[in-house]
Short mmCIF file of C-alpha atoms in Angstrom, two decimals:
data_model
loop_
_atom_site.label_atom_id
_atom_site.label_comp_id
_atom_site.label_asym_id
_atom_site.label_seq_id
_atom_site.Cartn_x
_atom_site.Cartn_y
_atom_site.Cartn_z
CA UNK A 21 -1.47 21.64 -43.51
CA UNK A 22 -5.08 22.72 -43.23
CA UNK A 23 -4.63 25.34 -45.92
CA UNK A 24 -3.24 23.00 -48.47
CA UNK A 25 -6.37 22.57 -50.54
CA UNK A 26 -6.95 26.29 -50.95
CA UNK A 27 -3.41 27.62 -51.06
CA UNK A 28 -2.73 30.66 -53.14
CA UNK A 29 0.25 30.59 -55.48
CA UNK A 30 1.79 33.79 -54.11
CA UNK A 31 1.94 35.32 -50.64
CA UNK A 32 3.37 38.77 -50.10
CA UNK A 33 4.80 40.57 -47.09
CA UNK A 34 5.67 44.26 -47.05
CA UNK A 35 8.42 45.30 -44.66
CA UNK A 36 9.01 48.88 -43.44
CA UNK A 37 12.37 48.99 -45.26
CA UNK A 38 14.22 47.59 -48.27
CA UNK A 39 14.66 43.84 -47.83
CA UNK A 40 17.96 42.21 -48.73
CA UNK A 41 18.90 39.06 -46.78
CA UNK A 42 16.28 36.34 -46.35
CA UNK A 43 16.22 32.70 -45.27
CA UNK A 44 13.66 29.95 -44.62
CA UNK A 45 13.51 28.17 -41.29
CA UNK A 46 13.89 24.39 -41.64
CA UNK A 47 12.38 23.34 -38.33
CA UNK A 48 9.50 20.89 -38.84
CA UNK A 49 7.16 22.86 -36.56
CA UNK A 50 7.86 26.24 -38.22
CA UNK A 51 6.97 25.63 -41.82
CA UNK A 52 6.31 29.05 -43.28
CA UNK A 53 8.74 31.05 -41.15
CA UNK A 54 11.38 33.31 -42.67
CA UNK A 55 13.93 35.77 -41.35
CA UNK A 56 14.59 38.92 -43.34
CA UNK A 57 17.11 41.70 -42.95
CA UNK A 58 16.85 45.39 -43.78
CA UNK A 59 19.13 47.19 -46.19
CA UNK A 60 19.44 50.71 -44.83
CA UNK A 61 22.66 52.60 -45.52
CA UNK A 62 23.39 53.45 -41.90
CA UNK A 63 24.45 51.72 -38.70
CA UNK A 64 20.97 50.94 -37.37
CA UNK A 65 19.35 48.08 -39.24
CA UNK A 66 16.70 45.49 -38.39
CA UNK A 67 15.94 41.81 -38.71
CA UNK A 68 12.36 40.55 -38.74
CA UNK A 69 11.01 37.07 -38.25
CA UNK A 70 7.78 36.60 -40.17
CA UNK A 71 5.41 33.70 -40.46
CA UNK A 72 2.41 32.81 -42.56
CA UNK A 73 -0.75 32.55 -40.46
CA UNK A 74 -2.73 29.50 -41.48
CA UNK A 75 -6.14 30.94 -40.63
CA UNK A 76 -5.82 34.24 -42.47
CA UNK A 77 -3.24 33.28 -45.13
CA UNK A 78 -1.42 36.50 -44.25
CA UNK A 79 2.17 37.06 -43.23
CA UNK A 80 2.62 38.47 -39.75
CA UNK A 81 5.75 39.82 -38.15
CA UNK A 82 6.48 37.70 -35.07
CA UNK A 83 9.58 39.53 -33.94
CA UNK A 84 11.82 42.47 -34.85
CA UNK A 85 15.29 43.07 -33.46
CA UNK A 86 18.09 45.58 -34.02
CA UNK A 87 21.13 44.70 -36.09
CA UNK A 88 24.25 46.80 -36.64
CA UNK A 89 24.73 47.47 -40.36
CA UNK A 90 22.72 45.57 -42.99
CA UNK A 91 22.99 41.79 -42.75
CA UNK A 92 24.92 40.42 -45.72
CA UNK A 93 23.35 37.01 -45.13
CA UNK A 94 20.91 35.30 -42.74
CA UNK A 95 20.80 31.54 -42.13
CA UNK A 96 18.68 29.48 -39.73
CA UNK A 97 20.44 26.55 -38.09
CA UNK A 98 20.19 23.60 -40.52
CA UNK A 99 18.39 21.49 -37.97
CA UNK A 100 15.54 19.67 -39.73
CA UNK A 101 14.76 17.50 -36.69
CA UNK A 102 14.47 20.35 -34.21
CA UNK A 103 17.00 18.93 -31.73
CA UNK A 104 19.25 21.99 -31.38
CA UNK A 105 18.29 25.35 -29.89
CA UNK A 106 16.35 27.54 -32.34
CA UNK A 107 19.27 29.58 -33.65
CA UNK A 108 19.72 32.16 -36.38
CA UNK A 109 23.05 33.43 -37.75
CA UNK A 110 23.63 36.81 -39.37
CA UNK A 111 26.68 38.14 -41.18
CA UNK A 112 27.89 41.73 -41.31
CA UNK A 113 30.78 43.26 -39.42
CA UNK A 114 30.88 40.04 -37.35
CA UNK A 115 29.15 36.67 -37.37
CA UNK A 116 26.35 36.79 -34.81
CA UNK A 117 24.38 33.83 -33.46
CA UNK A 118 20.91 34.64 -32.11
CA UNK A 119 18.53 32.52 -30.07
CA UNK A 120 14.92 32.81 -31.16
CA UNK A 121 11.96 32.26 -28.86
CA UNK A 122 8.27 33.00 -29.35
CA UNK A 123 8.55 36.32 -27.59
CA UNK A 124 12.05 37.63 -28.28
CA UNK A 125 15.33 37.11 -30.06
CA UNK A 126 18.53 37.57 -28.12
CA UNK A 127 22.18 37.60 -29.08
CA UNK A 128 23.92 34.40 -27.99
CA UNK A 129 27.42 35.05 -29.25
CA UNK A 130 29.45 37.32 -31.47
CA UNK A 131 32.29 35.66 -33.37
CA UNK A 132 35.28 37.85 -34.23
CA UNK A 133 38.38 36.15 -35.59
CA UNK A 134 40.62 39.19 -35.17
CA UNK A 135 41.70 38.63 -31.59
CA UNK A 136 44.36 41.34 -31.45
CA UNK A 137 42.20 44.22 -32.60
CA UNK A 138 38.84 45.84 -32.01
CA UNK A 139 38.64 46.41 -35.74
CA UNK A 140 37.37 43.70 -38.00
CA UNK A 141 37.40 43.06 -41.71
CA UNK A 142 33.73 42.86 -42.66
CA UNK A 143 32.33 39.46 -43.51
CA UNK A 144 31.04 39.14 -47.03
CA UNK A 145 29.24 35.84 -46.50
CA UNK A 146 29.08 32.64 -44.49
CA UNK A 147 27.68 29.13 -44.66
CA UNK A 148 26.30 26.79 -42.01
CA UNK A 149 27.30 23.16 -42.47
CA UNK A 150 24.17 21.05 -43.03
CA UNK A 151 25.79 17.76 -41.98
CA UNK A 152 27.43 19.12 -38.81
CA UNK A 153 25.53 22.14 -37.41
CA UNK A 154 28.48 22.82 -35.09
CA UNK A 155 30.50 24.05 -38.10
CA UNK A 156 30.20 27.41 -39.82
CA UNK A 157 32.47 29.01 -42.39
CA UNK A 158 32.89 32.76 -42.97
CA UNK A 159 34.46 34.68 -45.85
CA UNK A 160 35.98 38.13 -45.46
CA UNK A 161 37.40 41.05 -47.41
CA UNK A 162 40.76 40.35 -45.69
CA UNK A 163 41.32 37.41 -48.16
CA UNK A 164 40.62 34.78 -45.49
CA UNK A 165 38.04 32.11 -44.80
CA UNK A 166 37.48 31.06 -41.20
CA UNK A 167 35.93 27.79 -40.07
CA UNK A 168 34.19 28.12 -36.71
CA UNK A 169 33.32 25.44 -34.19
CA UNK A 170 30.09 26.13 -32.37
CA UNK A 171 29.19 24.72 -28.98
CA UNK A 172 25.43 24.72 -28.76
CA UNK A 173 25.47 23.43 -25.21
CA UNK A 174 22.89 20.65 -25.46
CA UNK A 175 22.74 20.07 -21.73
CA UNK A 176 19.35 18.96 -20.48
CA UNK A 177 17.88 20.73 -17.50
CA UNK A 178 19.80 23.98 -17.85
CA UNK A 179 20.09 26.39 -20.73
CA UNK A 180 23.64 26.62 -21.92
CA UNK A 181 24.85 29.65 -23.75
CA UNK A 182 26.07 29.08 -27.26
CA UNK A 183 29.76 29.79 -27.81
CA UNK A 184 32.16 29.48 -30.70
CA UNK A 185 35.87 29.22 -31.42
CA UNK A 186 38.09 29.42 -34.49
CA UNK A 187 38.87 25.93 -35.73
CA UNK A 188 41.00 27.10 -38.60
CA UNK A 189 41.66 30.25 -40.58
CA UNK A 190 43.24 30.25 -44.01
CA UNK A 191 44.21 32.73 -46.69
CA UNK A 192 41.87 31.53 -49.40
CA UNK A 193 42.40 34.01 -52.25
CA UNK A 194 44.76 36.73 -53.41
CA UNK A 195 42.04 39.35 -52.98
CA UNK A 196 38.74 39.74 -51.11
CA UNK A 197 36.69 36.56 -50.64
CA UNK A 198 33.03 37.15 -51.49
CA UNK A 199 31.32 33.83 -50.79
CA UNK A 200 31.89 30.46 -49.14
CA UNK A 201 29.83 27.28 -49.33
CA UNK A 202 30.15 23.77 -47.94
CA UNK A 203 29.86 20.91 -50.43
CA UNK A 204 27.90 17.71 -49.86
CA UNK A 205 30.79 15.71 -51.35
CA UNK A 206 32.62 13.12 -49.29
CA UNK A 207 30.18 13.04 -46.39
CA UNK A 208 29.33 16.73 -46.55
CA UNK A 209 31.44 17.90 -43.65
CA UNK A 210 34.94 18.71 -44.88
CA UNK A 211 34.75 20.10 -48.40
CA UNK A 212 34.02 23.73 -49.12
CA UNK A 213 34.64 26.24 -51.87
CA UNK A 214 35.05 29.98 -52.09
CA UNK A 215 34.93 32.72 -54.72
CA UNK A 216 36.39 36.17 -54.70
CA UNK A 217 37.68 39.34 -56.29
CA UNK A 218 40.49 37.47 -58.05
CA UNK A 219 37.85 35.79 -60.25
CA UNK A 220 38.55 32.23 -59.14
CA UNK A 221 36.54 29.39 -57.62
CA UNK A 222 38.69 27.44 -55.17
CA UNK A 223 37.92 24.19 -53.42
CA UNK A 224 39.27 23.15 -50.01
CA UNK A 225 39.25 20.08 -47.79
CA UNK A 226 39.39 20.67 -44.03
CA UNK A 227 41.52 17.52 -43.68
CA UNK A 228 44.16 18.80 -46.15
CA UNK A 229 44.24 22.56 -45.94
CA UNK A 230 47.79 22.87 -47.22
CA UNK A 231 46.54 22.98 -50.80
CA UNK A 232 43.43 24.06 -52.67
CA UNK A 233 42.10 23.28 -56.13
CA UNK A 234 41.19 26.03 -58.58
CA UNK A 235 38.01 24.82 -60.27
CA UNK A 236 37.41 27.84 -62.48
CA UNK A 237 38.80 31.26 -63.32
CA UNK A 238 36.78 34.00 -64.95
CA UNK A 239 38.32 34.61 -68.40
CA UNK A 240 38.35 38.41 -67.83
CA UNK A 241 39.33 38.01 -64.16
CA UNK A 242 36.08 39.67 -63.14
CA UNK A 243 35.28 39.25 -59.43
CA UNK A 244 32.98 36.30 -58.67
CA UNK A 245 30.28 37.22 -56.17
CA UNK A 246 28.25 34.09 -55.47
CA UNK A 247 28.79 30.39 -55.23
CA UNK A 248 26.09 27.76 -54.88
CA UNK A 249 26.47 23.97 -54.71
CA UNK A 250 23.92 21.67 -56.28
CA UNK A 251 21.95 20.20 -53.36
CA UNK A 252 21.67 16.70 -54.84
CA UNK A 253 24.79 16.26 -56.97
CA UNK A 254 27.98 17.65 -55.39
CA UNK A 255 29.78 17.60 -58.73
CA UNK A 256 27.94 20.71 -59.86
CA UNK A 257 28.08 24.27 -58.66
CA UNK A 258 26.93 27.64 -59.97
CA UNK A 259 28.69 30.98 -59.83
CA UNK A 260 28.27 34.47 -61.23
CA UNK A 261 30.55 37.38 -61.92
CA UNK A 262 30.07 40.96 -60.82
CA UNK A 263 27.77 42.95 -63.15
CA UNK A 264 27.16 39.84 -65.23
CA UNK A 265 23.88 38.82 -66.83
CA UNK A 266 24.70 35.11 -66.84
CA UNK A 267 25.13 32.26 -64.37
CA UNK A 268 27.92 29.76 -65.02
CA UNK A 269 27.43 26.07 -64.16
CA UNK A 270 30.65 24.17 -63.34
CA UNK A 271 31.45 20.48 -62.99
CA UNK A 272 34.31 19.82 -60.56
CA UNK A 273 35.31 16.79 -62.65
CA UNK A 274 35.97 19.07 -65.63
CA UNK A 275 37.77 22.06 -64.08
CA UNK A 276 37.99 25.46 -65.77
CA UNK A 277 35.37 24.76 -68.47
CA UNK A 278 31.75 25.70 -67.74
CA UNK A 279 29.28 22.93 -68.58
CA UNK A 280 26.48 25.45 -69.07
CA UNK A 281 25.81 29.16 -69.22
CA UNK A 282 22.38 30.47 -68.26
CA UNK A 283 22.07 33.80 -69.98
CA UNK A 284 18.46 34.85 -70.57
CA UNK A 285 18.53 37.66 -68.01
CA UNK A 286 18.52 41.21 -69.38
CA UNK A 287 20.24 42.82 -66.38
CA UNK A 288 22.68 41.87 -63.62
CA UNK A 289 22.05 38.56 -61.88
CA UNK A 290 21.74 38.91 -58.10
CA UNK A 291 20.68 35.50 -56.84
CA UNK A 292 21.11 31.77 -57.42
CA UNK A 293 19.28 28.92 -55.69
CA UNK A 294 19.43 25.22 -56.54
CA UNK A 295 16.34 23.08 -56.04
CA UNK A 296 16.59 21.16 -52.75
CA UNK A 297 14.95 18.03 -54.20
CA UNK A 298 16.26 17.82 -57.76
CA UNK A 299 19.75 17.84 -59.20
CA UNK A 300 18.73 19.47 -62.46
CA UNK A 301 16.69 22.53 -61.42
CA UNK A 302 18.05 25.93 -60.49
CA UNK A 303 16.48 29.36 -59.99
CA UNK A 304 18.22 32.61 -60.91
CA UNK A 305 17.05 36.15 -60.16
CA UNK A 306 18.15 39.50 -61.48
CA UNK A 307 17.69 43.25 -61.70
CA UNK A 308 15.47 42.69 -64.75
CA UNK A 309 12.66 41.89 -62.22
CA UNK A 310 12.74 38.22 -63.27
CA UNK A 311 13.11 34.95 -61.40
CA UNK A 312 13.81 32.14 -63.86
CA UNK A 313 13.75 28.38 -63.21
CA UNK A 314 15.95 26.26 -65.45
CA UNK A 315 16.13 22.56 -66.20
CA UNK A 316 19.78 21.70 -66.88
CA UNK A 317 19.20 18.01 -67.52
CA UNK A 318 20.48 18.18 -71.09
CA UNK A 319 23.97 19.42 -70.16
CA UNK A 320 26.44 19.61 -71.79
CA UNK A 321 24.06 20.57 -74.61
CA UNK A 322 23.28 24.28 -74.42
CA UNK A 323 20.44 25.33 -72.13
CA UNK A 324 18.47 27.76 -74.27
CA UNK A 325 15.49 28.87 -72.20
CA UNK A 326 14.14 28.63 -68.68
CA UNK A 327 11.12 26.42 -68.01
CA UNK A 328 9.42 28.98 -65.75
CA UNK A 329 9.61 32.75 -65.48
CA UNK A 330 8.14 35.07 -62.88
CA UNK A 331 8.21 38.85 -63.15
CA UNK A 332 8.22 40.83 -59.92
CA UNK A 333 7.37 44.49 -59.37
CA UNK A 334 11.01 45.46 -58.80
CA UNK A 335 14.64 44.43 -59.11
CA UNK A 336 14.97 41.06 -57.37
CA UNK A 337 17.97 41.10 -55.05
CA UNK A 338 17.66 37.69 -53.41
CA UNK A 339 16.12 34.29 -54.09
CA UNK A 340 15.86 31.32 -51.70
CA UNK A 341 14.42 27.87 -52.40
CA UNK A 342 12.86 26.38 -49.25
CA UNK A 343 14.89 23.29 -48.47
CA UNK A 344 12.17 21.48 -46.52
CA UNK A 345 9.29 22.71 -48.72
CA UNK A 346 10.54 22.29 -52.28
CA UNK A 347 7.31 23.71 -53.76
CA UNK A 348 8.17 27.19 -52.47
CA UNK A 349 10.63 29.89 -53.49
CA UNK A 350 11.06 33.27 -51.84
CA UNK A 351 12.17 36.43 -53.58
CA UNK A 352 12.92 39.93 -52.30
CA UNK A 353 12.53 43.20 -54.16
CA UNK A 354 12.20 46.76 -52.84
CA UNK A 355 10.50 46.40 -49.43
CA UNK A 356 8.67 43.19 -50.37
CA UNK A 357 9.11 39.51 -49.65
CA UNK A 358 7.11 37.16 -51.84
CA UNK A 359 6.85 33.41 -51.64
CA UNK A 360 5.87 31.68 -54.84
CA UNK A 361 4.59 28.17 -55.31
CA UNK A 362 6.46 26.48 -58.13
#
């Protein structure tokens, strides 16, 4: 990277609207590329693809496309070798897969699991399997999780359209499901967990879907909004309850008892991101304008204080740790995206 010697610690991009969803591209040839989604309370929303220009050290918008409703989540295909088509998935009313080129982004397929109706239960979240990029999982307010098989059509010589089909659909919770995430355990393909309005964290195995394991239940049965697996140690995951100022760290080997509580935030937590390269670092962000990085190495001893704190100019509503560039974290607040070197 030609810039590396004179890199700034912070780069900022201002979008024309409030930014909510954001995700880093993992392709080796697109290092500082992110996708971000607007949060506008109407049907017409946007997604932008932005990149950091090496010469000017400024973010530029490479591409903007229309999106119905705000995207609840955006994820680039977890393809670190660059062998699949350059795809981007967005969640909202449906799961949409987009193909990105230098000049345009076009919709490849729209995945709707409700075959007998034009109406759909909105998707709250989804996850793209990092071990098998042909698998995605979605969570919905209709209490279900759906695992999708994707055909990316890797046929040389002609461009195949991407298509998808339902591999399995299961009732995961008693109420709305708010998040789903694949675990790296057991090969990283078959285990996933979900959280929802019933206040529980449940773990599933695609090979044995007839039963699930409840890993944790919120003592007050508050809805759990987010779920995040440790990237290096699949025994650990983090979750947070609605309107809560703390993040709970769980160990699947010790169900139902948190191994740590991270509670230095002074307002509701909105985001959680584990370090991609370390099993003991995690970043949390909240409406108190703060992004905090924690070292949880001393668990189960109490984790008193974060090791790093950054204060933004607004309520942080999303944080992402770049999986292929572990020195960089992105945060979103108001209409701004910032990437911070940690």
